[in-house]
Short mmCIF file of C-alpha atoms and ligand atoms in Angstrom, two decimals:
data_model
loop_
_atom_site.label_atom_id
_atom_site.label_comp_id
_atom_site.label_asym_id
_atom_site.label_seq_id
_atom_site.Cartn_x
_atom_site.Cartn_y
_atom_site.Cartn_z
CA MET A 1086 0.17 0.06 0.04
CA SER A 1087 1.75 3.31 -0.86
CA ALA A 1088 2.25 5.63 1.91
CA VAL A 1089 0.65 9.14 2.26
CA ASN A 1090 2.32 11.51 4.28
CA VAL A 1091 0.01 13.81 6.66
CA THR A 1092 1.62 16.38 8.46
CA ALA A 1093 0.98 16.68 12.17
CA GLY A 1094 -2.11 19.07 12.90
CA GLU A 1095 -3.09 18.79 9.41
CA THR A 1096 -7.15 18.60 9.42
CA GLY A 1097 -7.59 17.55 5.90
CA LEU A 1098 -10.11 20.35 5.56
CA THR A 1099 -7.98 23.32 3.89
CA LYS A 1100 -5.25 21.32 2.25
CA THR A 1101 -6.08 20.57 -1.42
CA SER A 1102 -4.26 19.35 -4.58
CA PRO A 1103 -3.96 21.62 -7.63
CA LYS A 1104 -6.53 19.44 -9.50
CA SER A 1105 -9.17 20.03 -6.53
CA PRO A 1106 -12.33 21.44 -8.38
CA ALA A 1107 -12.93 25.22 -8.10
CA SER A 1108 -16.50 24.92 -7.63
CA ALA A 1109 -17.53 25.01 -3.95
CA ARG A 1110 -21.07 23.34 -4.37
CA VAL A 1111 -21.28 19.91 -2.99
CA ILE A 1112 -23.75 17.46 -4.63
CA ILE A 1113 -25.90 15.83 -2.16
CA PHE A 1114 -26.78 12.28 -2.99
CA ASP A 1115 -29.15 10.46 -0.79
CA THR A 1116 -29.35 7.09 -0.39
CA THR A 1117 -31.99 6.44 2.37
CA LEU A 1118 -34.03 4.60 -0.21
CA ARG A 1119 -31.17 2.24 -1.27
CA ASP A 1120 -28.63 1.71 1.63
CA GLY A 1121 -30.85 3.05 4.31
CA GLU A 1122 -33.48 0.48 3.22
CA GLN A 1123 -30.68 -2.28 3.54
CA SER A 1124 -31.09 -1.80 7.62
CA PRO A 1125 -32.69 -4.84 8.88
CA GLY A 1126 -36.08 -4.13 9.54
CA ALA A 1127 -36.19 -0.70 7.60
CA SER A 1128 -38.08 -2.11 4.55
CA MET A 1129 -40.48 0.25 2.98
CA ASN A 1130 -43.28 -0.13 0.34
CA LEU A 1131 -43.73 1.57 -2.60
CA GLU A 1132 -46.01 4.11 -1.75
CA GLU A 1133 -43.54 5.01 1.17
CA LYS A 1134 -40.77 5.04 -1.30
CA ILE A 1135 -42.48 7.60 -3.22
CA ARG A 1136 -43.54 9.92 -0.47
CA ILE A 1137 -39.64 9.94 0.65
CA ALA A 1138 -38.53 10.49 -2.78
CA LEU A 1139 -41.02 13.35 -3.47
CA LEU A 1140 -39.88 15.12 -0.15
CA LEU A 1141 -36.34 14.68 -0.98
CA GLU A 1142 -36.85 16.28 -4.45
CA GLU A 1143 -38.82 19.04 -2.80
CA MET A 1144 -36.08 19.82 -0.24
CA GLY A 1145 -33.46 20.13 -2.96
CA VAL A 1146 -31.51 16.89 -2.86
CA ASP A 1147 -29.70 16.32 -6.22
CA VAL A 1148 -29.28 12.80 -6.48
CA ILE A 1149 -31.75 10.15 -5.23
CA GLU A 1150 -30.58 6.51 -5.06
CA ALA A 1151 -34.03 4.83 -5.40
CA GLY A 1152 -32.93 1.20 -5.10
CA PHE A 1153 -31.05 -1.89 -6.55
CA PRO A 1154 -33.41 -2.85 -9.55
CA ILE A 1155 -32.06 -6.23 -9.79
CA ALA A 1156 -32.61 -7.04 -6.11
CA SER A 1157 -36.25 -7.91 -6.31
CA ASN A 1158 -39.38 -7.05 -8.55
CA GLY A 1159 -40.32 -4.84 -5.63
CA ASP A 1160 -37.22 -2.76 -6.11
CA PHE A 1161 -37.46 -2.60 -9.64
CA GLU A 1162 -41.02 -1.24 -9.49
CA ALA A 1163 -39.87 1.32 -6.78
CA VAL A 1164 -37.05 3.03 -8.85
CA SER A 1165 -39.15 3.11 -12.05
CA GLU A 1166 -41.94 4.76 -10.34
CA ILE A 1167 -39.71 6.99 -8.66
CA ALA A 1168 -37.86 7.62 -12.09
CA LYS A 1169 -41.48 8.37 -13.38
CA ARG A 1170 -42.58 10.92 -10.63
CA ILE A 1171 -39.40 12.73 -10.17
CA THR A 1172 -38.56 15.74 -12.36
CA GLN A 1173 -35.72 17.86 -10.58
CA SER A 1174 -33.52 15.44 -8.80
CA THR A 1175 -31.35 12.65 -10.71
CA VAL A 1176 -32.76 9.50 -10.08
CA CYS A 1177 -30.03 6.65 -9.70
CA GLY A 1178 -30.27 2.78 -9.52
CA LEU A 1179 -27.60 0.66 -8.25
CA ALA A 1180 -26.23 -2.22 -10.16
CA ARG A 1181 -23.20 -4.59 -9.67
CA ALA A 1182 -20.71 -5.01 -12.55
CA GLY A 1183 -22.55 -7.54 -14.75
CA ARG A 1184 -24.68 -7.33 -17.60
CA ALA A 1185 -28.25 -8.29 -16.17
CA ASP A 1186 -27.47 -5.91 -13.40
CA ILE A 1187 -26.79 -3.19 -15.49
CA GLU A 1188 -29.86 -3.81 -18.13
CA ARG A 1189 -32.08 -3.95 -15.26
CA CYS A 1190 -31.03 -0.98 -13.87
CA TRP A 1191 -31.24 0.86 -17.00
CA GLU A 1192 -34.92 -0.46 -17.89
CA ALA A 1193 -35.89 1.13 -14.18
CA VAL A 1194 -34.28 4.38 -14.36
CA GLN A 1195 -34.94 5.20 -18.08
CA HIS A 1196 -37.89 6.94 -17.20
CA ALA A 1197 -36.43 9.62 -15.41
CA LYS A 1198 -35.53 12.98 -16.58
CA ARG A 1199 -32.02 12.75 -15.29
CA PRO A 1200 -31.29 9.20 -15.16
CA ARG A 1201 -28.16 7.85 -13.50
CA ILE A 1202 -26.55 4.20 -13.38
CA HIS A 1203 -24.48 3.75 -10.65
CA THR A 1204 -22.36 0.41 -10.71
CA PHE A 1205 -20.07 -0.53 -8.36
CA ILE A 1206 -17.47 -3.55 -7.70
CA SER A 1207 -14.93 -4.29 -4.75
CA THR A 1208 -11.29 -3.54 -5.29
CA SER A 1209 -9.76 -4.16 -1.87
CA PRO A 1210 -7.43 -7.20 -1.51
CA LEU A 1211 -9.81 -9.13 0.95
CA HIS A 1212 -12.78 -8.38 -1.08
CA MET A 1213 -11.44 -9.34 -4.35
CA LYS A 1214 -10.10 -12.36 -2.72
CA PHE A 1215 -12.56 -13.67 -0.42
CA LYS A 1216 -15.86 -11.97 -1.79
CA LEU A 1217 -15.44 -11.86 -5.67
CA GLN A 1218 -12.83 -14.63 -5.78
CA MET A 1219 -11.44 -12.73 -8.59
CA ALA A 1220 -7.84 -11.69 -9.61
CA ALA A 1221 -7.15 -7.90 -9.76
CA GLU A 1222 -6.56 -8.10 -13.45
CA GLN A 1223 -10.25 -9.59 -13.89
CA VAL A 1224 -11.57 -6.87 -11.67
CA HIS A 1225 -9.94 -4.01 -13.58
CA GLN A 1226 -11.54 -5.51 -16.82
CA ALA A 1227 -14.66 -5.84 -15.25
CA VAL A 1228 -14.71 -1.99 -14.24
CA ILE A 1229 -14.02 -1.17 -18.13
CA ASP A 1230 -16.91 -3.32 -19.20
CA SER A 1231 -19.17 -2.32 -16.79
CA VAL A 1232 -18.92 1.39 -17.04
CA THR A 1233 -18.52 0.96 -20.84
CA GLN A 1234 -21.82 -1.10 -20.89
CA ALA A 1235 -23.51 1.42 -18.74
CA ARG A 1236 -22.43 4.55 -20.60
CA ASN A 1237 -23.87 3.04 -23.70
CA LEU A 1238 -27.21 3.13 -22.06
CA CYS A 1239 -27.25 6.16 -19.96
CA PRO A 1240 -25.13 9.27 -20.01
CA ASP A 1241 -24.80 9.63 -16.30
CA VAL A 1242 -22.73 6.95 -15.20
CA GLU A 1243 -21.43 6.91 -11.44
CA TRP A 1244 -18.62 4.10 -10.67
CA SER A 1245 -18.05 2.94 -6.83
CA CYS A 1246 -15.02 0.93 -5.61
CA GLU A 1247 -16.34 -0.95 -2.72
CA ASP A 1248 -14.21 -0.78 0.10
CA GLY A 1249 -12.24 1.91 -1.46
CA SER A 1250 -10.54 2.98 1.57
CA ARG A 1251 -9.02 -0.34 2.25
CA THR A 1252 -7.59 -0.65 -1.52
CA GLU A 1253 -4.19 -0.74 -2.41
CA HIS A 1254 -3.31 2.84 -3.52
CA ASP A 1255 -1.86 1.87 -6.86
CA PHE A 1256 -4.74 -0.31 -7.88
CA LEU A 1257 -7.09 2.53 -6.68
CA CYS A 1258 -5.71 5.15 -9.05
CA ARG A 1259 -5.50 2.60 -11.94
CA THR A 1260 -9.38 1.59 -11.46
CA VAL A 1261 -10.40 5.25 -10.82
CA GLU A 1262 -8.51 6.51 -14.14
CA SER A 1263 -9.95 3.31 -16.07
CA ALA A 1264 -13.57 4.20 -14.98
CA ILE A 1265 -13.27 7.76 -15.81
CA LYS A 1266 -11.76 6.59 -19.18
CA ALA A 1267 -14.70 4.32 -19.76
CA GLY A 1268 -17.03 7.38 -19.42
CA ALA A 1269 -17.78 7.46 -15.64
CA ARG A 1270 -18.91 10.93 -14.74
CA THR A 1271 -18.77 10.55 -10.97
CA VAL A 1272 -16.42 8.09 -9.38
CA ASN A 1273 -17.51 7.31 -5.94
CA ILE A 1274 -14.92 6.20 -2.90
CA PRO A 1275 -16.72 4.09 -0.39
CA ASP A 1276 -15.54 3.76 3.12
CA THR A 1277 -17.66 0.54 2.95
CA VAL A 1278 -16.86 -0.84 6.73
CA GLY A 1279 -16.44 2.80 8.38
CA TYR A 1280 -13.06 2.10 9.32
CA ALA A 1281 -11.52 5.27 8.02
CA VAL A 1282 -10.53 8.22 10.18
CA PRO A 1283 -10.78 11.79 8.86
CA GLU A 1284 -7.17 12.70 8.40
CA GLU A 1285 -6.37 9.38 6.59
CA PHE A 1286 -9.55 9.53 4.37
CA ALA A 1287 -8.91 13.19 3.25
CA ALA A 1288 -5.23 12.07 2.28
CA LEU A 1289 -6.80 9.32 0.38
CA ILE A 1290 -8.73 11.81 -1.58
CA ARG A 1291 -5.93 14.24 -2.04
CA MET A 1292 -3.82 11.23 -3.29
CA LEU A 1293 -6.39 10.70 -6.12
CA PHE A 1294 -6.30 14.05 -7.04
CA ASP A 1295 -2.40 14.19 -7.24
CA ARG A 1296 -1.99 10.92 -8.86
CA VAL A 1297 -4.93 10.07 -11.30
CA PRO A 1298 -4.14 11.78 -14.45
CA ASN A 1299 -7.79 12.35 -15.72
CA ILE A 1300 -9.30 13.15 -12.28
CA ASP A 1301 -10.80 16.43 -13.20
CA GLN A 1302 -12.86 14.77 -15.63
CA ALA A 1303 -15.31 13.35 -13.06
CA VAL A 1304 -16.77 14.51 -9.85
CA VAL A 1305 -15.21 12.88 -6.87
CA SER A 1306 -17.47 11.46 -4.47
CA VAL A 1307 -17.60 9.81 -0.84
CA HIS A 1308 -19.88 7.34 0.69
CA CYS A 1309 -18.85 6.66 4.48
CA HIS A 1310 -20.16 4.13 6.92
CA ASN A 1311 -20.75 5.11 10.45
CA ASP A 1312 -18.76 2.01 12.51
CA LEU A 1313 -16.62 4.16 14.25
CA GLY A 1314 -19.00 7.03 14.38
CA LEU A 1315 -16.93 8.98 11.99
CA ALA A 1316 -19.13 8.87 8.87
CA VAL A 1317 -19.95 12.77 8.89
CA ALA A 1318 -16.47 13.52 9.93
CA ASN A 1319 -14.77 11.41 7.21
CA SER A 1320 -17.35 13.09 4.48
CA LEU A 1321 -16.64 16.38 5.59
CA ALA A 1322 -12.71 15.83 5.70
CA ALA A 1323 -13.20 14.53 2.12
CA VAL A 1324 -15.12 17.47 1.03
CA GLY A 1325 -12.11 19.78 2.23
CA ALA A 1326 -9.75 17.41 0.01
CA GLY A 1327 -11.83 17.87 -3.15
CA ALA A 1328 -14.80 15.64 -3.24
CA ARG A 1329 -17.84 17.37 -4.28
CA GLN A 1330 -20.39 14.57 -3.80
CA VAL A 1331 -21.60 13.30 -0.46
CA GLU A 1332 -23.50 10.14 -0.18
CA CYS A 1333 -25.91 10.03 3.02
CA THR A 1334 -29.04 9.22 4.30
CA VAL A 1335 -32.04 10.75 6.43
CA ASN A 1336 -31.29 10.22 10.17
CA GLY A 1337 -28.24 8.23 9.10
CA LEU A 1338 -29.67 5.06 8.17
CA GLY A 1339 -27.95 2.37 6.61
CA GLU A 1340 -26.46 -0.72 6.86
CA ARG A 1341 -25.04 -1.77 10.30
CA ALA A 1342 -24.23 1.62 12.16
CA GLY A 1343 -25.78 3.38 9.12
CA ASN A 1344 -24.45 6.07 7.06
CA ALA A 1345 -23.35 9.74 7.11
CA ALA A 1346 -26.55 11.35 8.24
CA MET A 1347 -27.48 14.24 5.64
CA GLU A 1348 -28.85 16.62 8.31
CA GLU A 1349 -25.44 16.61 9.64
CA ILE A 1350 -23.48 17.18 6.62
CA VAL A 1351 -26.06 19.73 5.35
CA MET A 1352 -25.88 21.81 8.76
CA ALA A 1353 -22.16 21.59 9.39
CA LEU A 1354 -21.57 22.87 6.25
CA LYS A 1355 -24.40 25.45 6.55
CA THR A 1356 -23.07 26.67 10.18
CA ARG A 1357 -19.43 26.38 9.76
CA HIS A 1358 -19.32 28.13 6.44
CA ASP A 1359 -16.34 29.98 7.69
CA ARG A 1360 -13.98 26.97 7.94
CA MET A 1361 -15.77 24.93 5.16
CA PRO A 1362 -16.83 27.22 2.33
CA PHE A 1363 -18.92 24.97 0.57
CA THR A 1364 -22.56 24.87 -0.23
CA THR A 1365 -25.31 22.37 -0.81
CA GLY A 1366 -28.68 22.91 -2.61
CA VAL A 1367 -30.69 21.25 0.05
CA LYS A 1368 -33.26 23.77 2.05
CA SER A 1369 -32.51 22.96 5.57
CA GLU A 1370 -36.02 23.91 6.76
CA TYR A 1371 -37.11 20.33 5.51
CA ILE A 1372 -34.74 18.40 7.53
CA THR A 1373 -37.13 17.96 10.54
CA ARG A 1374 -39.87 16.67 8.49
CA ALA A 1375 -37.77 14.39 6.23
CA SER A 1376 -36.37 12.94 9.71
CA ARG A 1377 -39.96 12.38 11.14
CA LEU A 1378 -41.40 11.04 7.85
CA VAL A 1379 -38.53 8.34 7.61
CA SER A 1380 -38.48 7.45 11.38
CA ALA A 1381 -42.44 6.88 10.80
CA ILE A 1382 -42.32 4.82 7.85
CA THR A 1383 -39.18 2.72 9.20
CA GLY A 1384 -39.81 2.71 12.82
CA PHE A 1385 -36.59 3.51 13.43
CA VAL A 1386 -36.72 5.93 16.42
CA VAL A 1387 -34.34 8.82 16.24
CA GLN A 1388 -32.23 8.89 19.56
CA PRO A 1389 -33.21 11.94 21.68
CA ASN A 1390 -29.63 13.34 21.76
CA LYS A 1391 -29.03 12.92 17.99
CA ALA A 1392 -27.38 15.71 16.43
CA ILE A 1393 -29.81 18.35 14.50
CA VAL A 1394 -33.06 15.86 14.55
CA GLY A 1395 -33.16 14.63 17.96
CA THR A 1396 -36.08 15.72 20.56
CA ASN A 1397 -33.13 17.31 22.66
CA ALA A 1398 -31.16 18.66 19.92
CA PHE A 1399 -32.68 22.38 20.82
CA ALA A 1400 -33.95 21.62 24.38
CA HIS A 1401 -32.05 23.70 27.20
CA GLU A 1402 -32.75 21.82 30.64
CA SER A 1403 -30.09 23.31 33.00
CA GLY A 1404 -30.92 26.71 34.76
CA ILE A 1405 -27.61 28.01 33.71
CA HIS A 1406 -28.20 27.23 29.86
CA GLN A 1407 -31.62 28.74 30.42
CA ASP A 1408 -30.47 31.67 31.69
CA GLY A 1409 -27.99 32.03 29.17
CA MET A 1410 -30.59 31.33 26.53
CA LEU A 1411 -32.91 33.97 27.76
CA LYS A 1412 -30.18 36.91 27.75
CA HIS A 1413 -29.00 35.73 24.19
CA ALA A 1414 -29.90 32.71 22.17
CA GLY A 1415 -26.27 32.38 20.73
CA THR A 1416 -24.82 31.75 24.21
CA TYR A 1417 -25.67 28.01 23.86
CA GLU A 1418 -27.43 27.75 20.37
CA ILE A 1419 -25.11 27.55 17.09
CA MET A 1420 -28.34 27.41 14.89
CA THR A 1421 -31.40 28.02 15.31
CA PRO A 1422 -34.36 25.28 15.52
CA GLU A 1423 -36.07 27.22 12.81
CA SER A 1424 -33.33 26.72 10.43
CA VAL A 1425 -34.06 22.69 10.16
CA GLY A 1426 -37.75 23.54 10.41
CA LEU A 1427 -38.23 23.16 13.61
CA GLY A 1428 -40.63 26.13 14.22
CA LYS A 1429 -41.85 26.84 17.78
CA SER A 1430 -44.69 24.50 18.15
CA THR A 1431 -47.65 26.61 17.04
CA LEU A 1432 -50.86 26.36 18.01
CA VAL A 1433 -52.89 25.76 14.94
CA MET A 1434 -56.56 25.67 15.08
CA GLY A 1435 -59.56 24.71 17.36
CA LYS A 1436 -62.80 22.98 17.04
CA HIS A 1437 -64.32 26.01 15.27
CA SER A 1438 -61.85 26.01 12.47
CA GLY A 1439 -63.69 25.05 8.86
CA ARG A 1440 -62.79 22.75 6.25
CA HIS A 1441 -61.14 25.39 4.21
CA ALA A 1442 -58.95 26.84 6.99
CA PHE A 1443 -58.08 23.22 7.58
CA LYS A 1444 -57.19 22.68 3.78
CA MET A 1445 -55.02 25.77 3.94
CA LYS A 1446 -53.04 24.45 7.02
CA LEU A 1447 -52.24 21.27 5.09
CA LYS A 1448 -51.05 23.09 2.34
CA GLU A 1449 -48.95 25.32 4.45
CA LEU A 1450 -47.40 21.97 5.94
CA GLY A 1451 -46.67 20.62 2.69
CA PHE A 1452 -49.73 18.00 2.08
CA GLU A 1453 -51.67 17.76 -1.19
CA VAL A 1454 -54.12 15.31 -0.35
CA GLY A 1455 -57.33 14.22 -2.60
CA ASP A 1456 -60.82 14.88 -1.64
CA ASN A 1457 -61.41 11.60 0.02
CA ALA A 1458 -58.23 11.61 2.15
CA LEU A 1459 -58.98 15.50 3.15
CA ASN A 1460 -62.54 14.82 4.18
CA GLU A 1461 -61.48 11.76 6.63
CA ALA A 1462 -58.82 13.85 7.74
CA PHE A 1463 -61.01 16.80 8.26
CA ARG A 1464 -63.12 14.42 10.40
CA ARG A 1465 -60.41 13.09 12.50
CA PHE A 1466 -59.19 16.57 13.20
CA LYS A 1467 -62.63 17.62 14.37
CA ASP A 1468 -62.79 14.72 16.68
CA LEU A 1469 -59.30 15.45 17.64
CA ALA A 1470 -59.95 19.22 18.42
CA ASP A 1471 -62.98 17.95 20.75
CA ARG A 1472 -60.62 15.66 22.76
CA LYS A 1473 -57.49 17.69 22.85
CA LYS A 1474 -57.02 21.19 24.29
CA ASP A 1475 -54.44 22.57 22.06
CA VAL A 1476 -53.94 21.14 18.56
CA TYR A 1477 -50.19 21.68 16.99
CA ASP A 1478 -48.72 21.53 13.66
CA GLU A 1479 -47.29 18.17 14.62
CA ASP A 1480 -50.84 16.78 15.71
CA ILE A 1481 -51.93 17.92 11.84
CA VAL A 1482 -49.17 16.06 10.47
CA ALA A 1483 -49.33 12.98 12.46
CA LEU A 1484 -53.05 12.96 11.63
CA VAL A 1485 -52.63 13.40 7.90
CA ASP A 1486 -49.67 11.24 7.62
CA ASP A 1487 -52.07 8.33 9.42
CA GLU A 1488 -54.67 9.05 7.01
CA VAL A 1489 -52.83 9.14 3.65
CA VAL A 1490 -51.09 5.74 4.61
CA ARG A 1491 -54.55 4.25 5.14
CA ALA A 1492 -56.23 5.40 1.77
CA HIS A 1493 -56.47 1.90 0.03
CA GLU A 1494 -56.66 -0.32 3.13
CA ARG A 1495 -59.01 -3.30 3.08
CA ILE A 1496 -59.26 -3.52 6.71
CA ARG A 1497 -60.26 -0.48 8.54
CA PHE A 1498 -60.44 0.57 12.08
CA VAL A 1499 -64.22 1.33 13.25
CA SER A 1500 -64.20 1.42 17.10
CA LEU A 1501 -62.58 -0.01 20.23
CA GLN A 1502 -63.66 -0.42 23.93
CA VAL A 1503 -60.99 -1.64 26.37
CA ILE A 1504 -61.14 -2.69 29.94
CA ALA A 1505 -57.69 -2.06 31.39
CA GLY A 1506 -56.26 -1.65 35.05
CA SER A 1507 -54.85 -3.82 37.87
CA LYS A 1508 -57.87 -6.23 38.04
CA GLY A 1509 -57.70 -8.44 35.35
CA PRO A 1510 -58.59 -9.87 32.86
CA GLN A 1511 -58.18 -6.92 30.68
CA SER A 1512 -60.46 -7.26 27.84
CA ALA A 1513 -61.22 -5.46 24.32
CA GLU A 1514 -64.07 -5.21 22.24
CA LEU A 1515 -63.07 -4.01 18.57
CA GLU A 1516 -65.05 -3.30 15.46
CA LEU A 1517 -63.58 -3.43 11.99
CA GLU A 1518 -64.38 -3.00 8.42
CA ILE A 1519 -62.87 -5.68 6.24
CA ASP A 1520 -63.39 -5.33 2.55
CA GLY A 1521 -66.58 -3.09 3.42
CA GLU A 1522 -68.24 -5.63 5.80
CA ARG A 1523 -68.37 -4.56 9.63
CA ARG A 1524 -67.05 -7.17 12.06
CA SER A 1525 -66.57 -7.13 15.86
CA ALA A 1526 -64.55 -9.47 18.24
CA LYS A 1527 -64.18 -9.46 22.02
CA THR A 1528 -61.28 -10.76 23.60
CA THR A 1529 -59.17 -10.99 26.71
CA GLY A 1530 -55.17 -10.79 26.87
CA ASN A 1531 -52.25 -9.97 28.81
CA GLY A 1532 -52.97 -6.43 29.07
CA PRO A 1533 -54.99 -4.20 27.22
CA VAL A 1534 -52.65 -3.91 23.92
CA ASP A 1535 -52.54 -7.76 24.08
CA ALA A 1536 -56.31 -8.05 24.22
CA THR A 1537 -56.72 -5.49 21.15
CA PHE A 1538 -54.26 -7.33 19.26
CA ASN A 1539 -56.09 -10.67 20.16
CA ALA A 1540 -59.22 -9.32 18.71
CA ILE A 1541 -57.36 -8.18 15.48
CA LYS A 1542 -56.08 -11.72 15.31
CA GLN A 1543 -59.65 -13.35 15.76
CA MET A 1544 -61.05 -11.41 12.73
CA VAL A 1545 -57.94 -11.63 10.47
CA PRO A 1546 -56.46 -14.93 11.31
CA HIS A 1547 -52.55 -14.82 10.49
CA THR A 1548 -49.04 -16.23 11.38
CA ALA A 1549 -47.08 -13.12 11.30
CA ARG A 1550 -44.84 -12.50 14.37
CA LEU A 1551 -44.83 -9.19 16.18
CA GLN A 1552 -41.35 -7.99 16.15
CA LEU A 1553 -41.56 -4.46 17.39
CA TYR A 1554 -44.25 -2.45 19.29
CA GLN A 1555 -43.07 1.05 19.95
CA VAL A 1556 -45.02 4.40 21.42
CA HIS A 1557 -43.89 7.76 21.07
CA ALA A 1558 -45.66 11.25 21.85
CA VAL A 1559 -46.04 13.57 19.19
CA THR A 1560 -46.34 16.35 21.06
CA GLU A 1561 -45.83 17.37 24.98
CA GLY A 1562 -48.64 16.91 27.75
CA THR A 1563 -50.70 14.12 29.13
CA ASP A 1564 -53.30 14.77 25.94
CA ALA A 1565 -50.59 14.44 23.37
CA GLN A 1566 -51.19 12.19 20.48
CA ALA A 1567 -49.65 8.76 20.78
CA GLU A 1568 -47.68 7.61 17.48
CA VAL A 1569 -47.50 3.79 17.61
CA THR A 1570 -45.08 1.92 15.13
CA VAL A 1571 -45.77 -2.12 14.86
CA ARG A 1572 -43.48 -4.19 12.93
CA LEU A 1573 -44.78 -7.63 11.81
CA GLU A 1574 -42.83 -10.38 10.26
CA GLU A 1575 -43.95 -13.25 7.93
CA ASN A 1576 -41.88 -15.78 6.12
CA GLY A 1577 -38.54 -13.54 6.47
CA LYS A 1578 -40.33 -10.22 5.33
CA SER A 1579 -41.17 -7.55 7.75
CA VAL A 1580 -43.34 -4.52 7.35
CA ASN A 1581 -43.89 -1.55 9.48
CA GLY A 1582 -47.35 -0.20 10.68
CA GLN A 1583 -47.97 3.39 11.93
CA GLY A 1584 -50.88 4.64 13.77
CA SER A 1585 -51.67 7.74 15.82
CA ASP A 1586 -54.65 9.23 18.23
CA PRO A 1587 -54.73 10.40 21.71
CA ASP A 1588 -55.64 7.36 22.89
CA THR A 1589 -52.68 4.81 22.93
CA LEU A 1590 -54.81 1.72 22.45
CA VAL A 1591 -56.65 3.05 19.71
CA ALA A 1592 -53.21 4.22 17.92
CA SER A 1593 -52.12 0.68 18.65
CA ALA A 1594 -55.00 -1.02 16.81
CA ARG A 1595 -54.39 1.42 13.92
CA ALA A 1596 -50.67 0.72 13.74
CA TYR A 1597 -51.32 -3.03 13.92
CA ILE A 1598 -54.04 -3.00 11.29
CA HIS A 1599 -51.91 -0.84 8.94
CA ALA A 1600 -49.12 -3.37 9.21
CA LEU A 1601 -51.40 -6.26 8.52
CA ASN A 1602 -52.96 -4.23 5.75
CA LYS A 1603 -49.27 -4.06 4.22
CA LEU A 1604 -48.91 -7.89 4.76
CA LEU A 1605 -51.87 -8.42 2.86
CA THR A 1606 -50.65 -6.21 -0.22
CA LYS A 1607 -47.41 -8.14 -0.14
CA ARG A 1608 -49.17 -11.46 -0.30
CA ALA A 1609 -51.61 -10.43 -2.97
CA LYS A 1610 -48.26 -9.58 -5.13
CA THR A 1611 -46.68 -12.75 -4.60
CA ALA A 1612 -49.94 -15.27 -4.57
CA PRO A 1613 -52.90 -13.35 -5.63
CA ALA A 1614 -55.27 -16.57 -5.36
CA ALA A 1615 -54.19 -17.37 -1.85
CA MET A 1616 -54.84 -13.74 -0.48
CA THR A 1617 -57.22 -14.04 2.49
CA ALA A 1618 -58.15 -11.52 5.16
O1 KIV B 2595 -21.07 0.95 1.18
C1 KIV B 2595 -20.75 0.64 0.25
O2 KIV B 2595 -19.65 0.38 -0.38
C2 KIV B 2595 -21.90 0.78 -1.04
C3 KIV B 2595 -21.60 0.76 -2.27
C4 KIV B 2595 -22.69 0.07 -3.21
C5 KIV B 2595 -21.45 2.21 -2.86
O3 KIV B 2595 -22.77 0.99 -0.40
ZN1 ZN B 2596 -22.95 1.60 1.67
#
């Protein structure tokens, strides 16, 4: 491995090669729907992927990696649909270095206004020997062949050297040069196993600028995993060394410990523009909304102290801090909550607000819903306003999200009565509408949640296993809405369901029913004749 000298104290953020790009614009490449979805349990259905993609586009993400088309029919369908719907961002699909992968990827992304094929192969000695069982020369030829094939189909091709940070430098330079010569417009250097440290990673990027003769004909990209908690630091160090595309995910979702968190990259560049004079096209005010949407859809809760999007990220608890904040917000706040879209929780409307005002509010919150969903959401809003003293923006978002995901459900919640408390048995009387027909069941259980879920199982027999049951409050106060996530697993496939309501048990029933509806859709796609509810 060739040596790279890094002088003491060098941060990697300022020292660049003469071939470093003049542009200060950093391309944000979001891979929440591909690498993010590869996190066990984070699978999303088509409708959910489309919702996330539309929001990513609205927030100004440059490239959306929508999936891995050859991986499954579901992935293929999601990439094609997203390609058809997205008009501003580039839509990218992933493909291994093989003819079938690349053809399938092109089939899916070709509908996009700005399609991209992202093809990759491992280049580290370890991966080539044990994973690929290929000699370096064969890998080098595969790079040329795959990029050439992709370029013959699509003008925008990205090439990645998987495990790039552990690749022998001479070989890395050779493959990068060949990929660019074969037509790659972007060369991506992944720290696949999250092993690099910032100075070393910046030096690696600089080494490429110094040694690869045609490096100025491509955008250098980085893709850092977070196994040592250094994904964001490594990505920023690489930007300082000349990288102009960062691959990242909302909430840092991704394989194992995840990828670099998009919100952290964007806000670090924005807040420390003095030290890192680079810009992105992301409208940071969308960050909180994107974080909540991805968290609600995947069921992956954001840790309270997570930078930028954790619930405590802008909370000031200690007396000294609160006193400082009252005197001058800058004492303890380096960016404003508003800059990440965390407005002061606004009191929106009360029970006297009309349908028109409600529709206007939805528009302001970024929702365009059809008439049916609007009517149902308005009915639930009125119901909520009757039961809850203050209705906040967050309540409306939770309620509409809940309604949108339920638009085409076969099983619908109607009503629930529960007997809970210390004197068992706890029981639940549940009414559902299944394929338009009302049914009810009364069951007992080991606690009210169990009783409620047993009632659902009695009306809709199934063998799916409950993998996750999680509750969190949408706003503060004891009358806050509960947002529940339920994960069900059947035949190795898992689905997440969400439900919200001021009553935690109603929210739980809604979440379970939502997950069950998703399972029915999944089953219907694989074996239409065998579908029963
Ligand atoms: O982590 C990785 O190396 C990847 C590549 C496919 C870009 O996800
Ligand atoms: Zn990855």
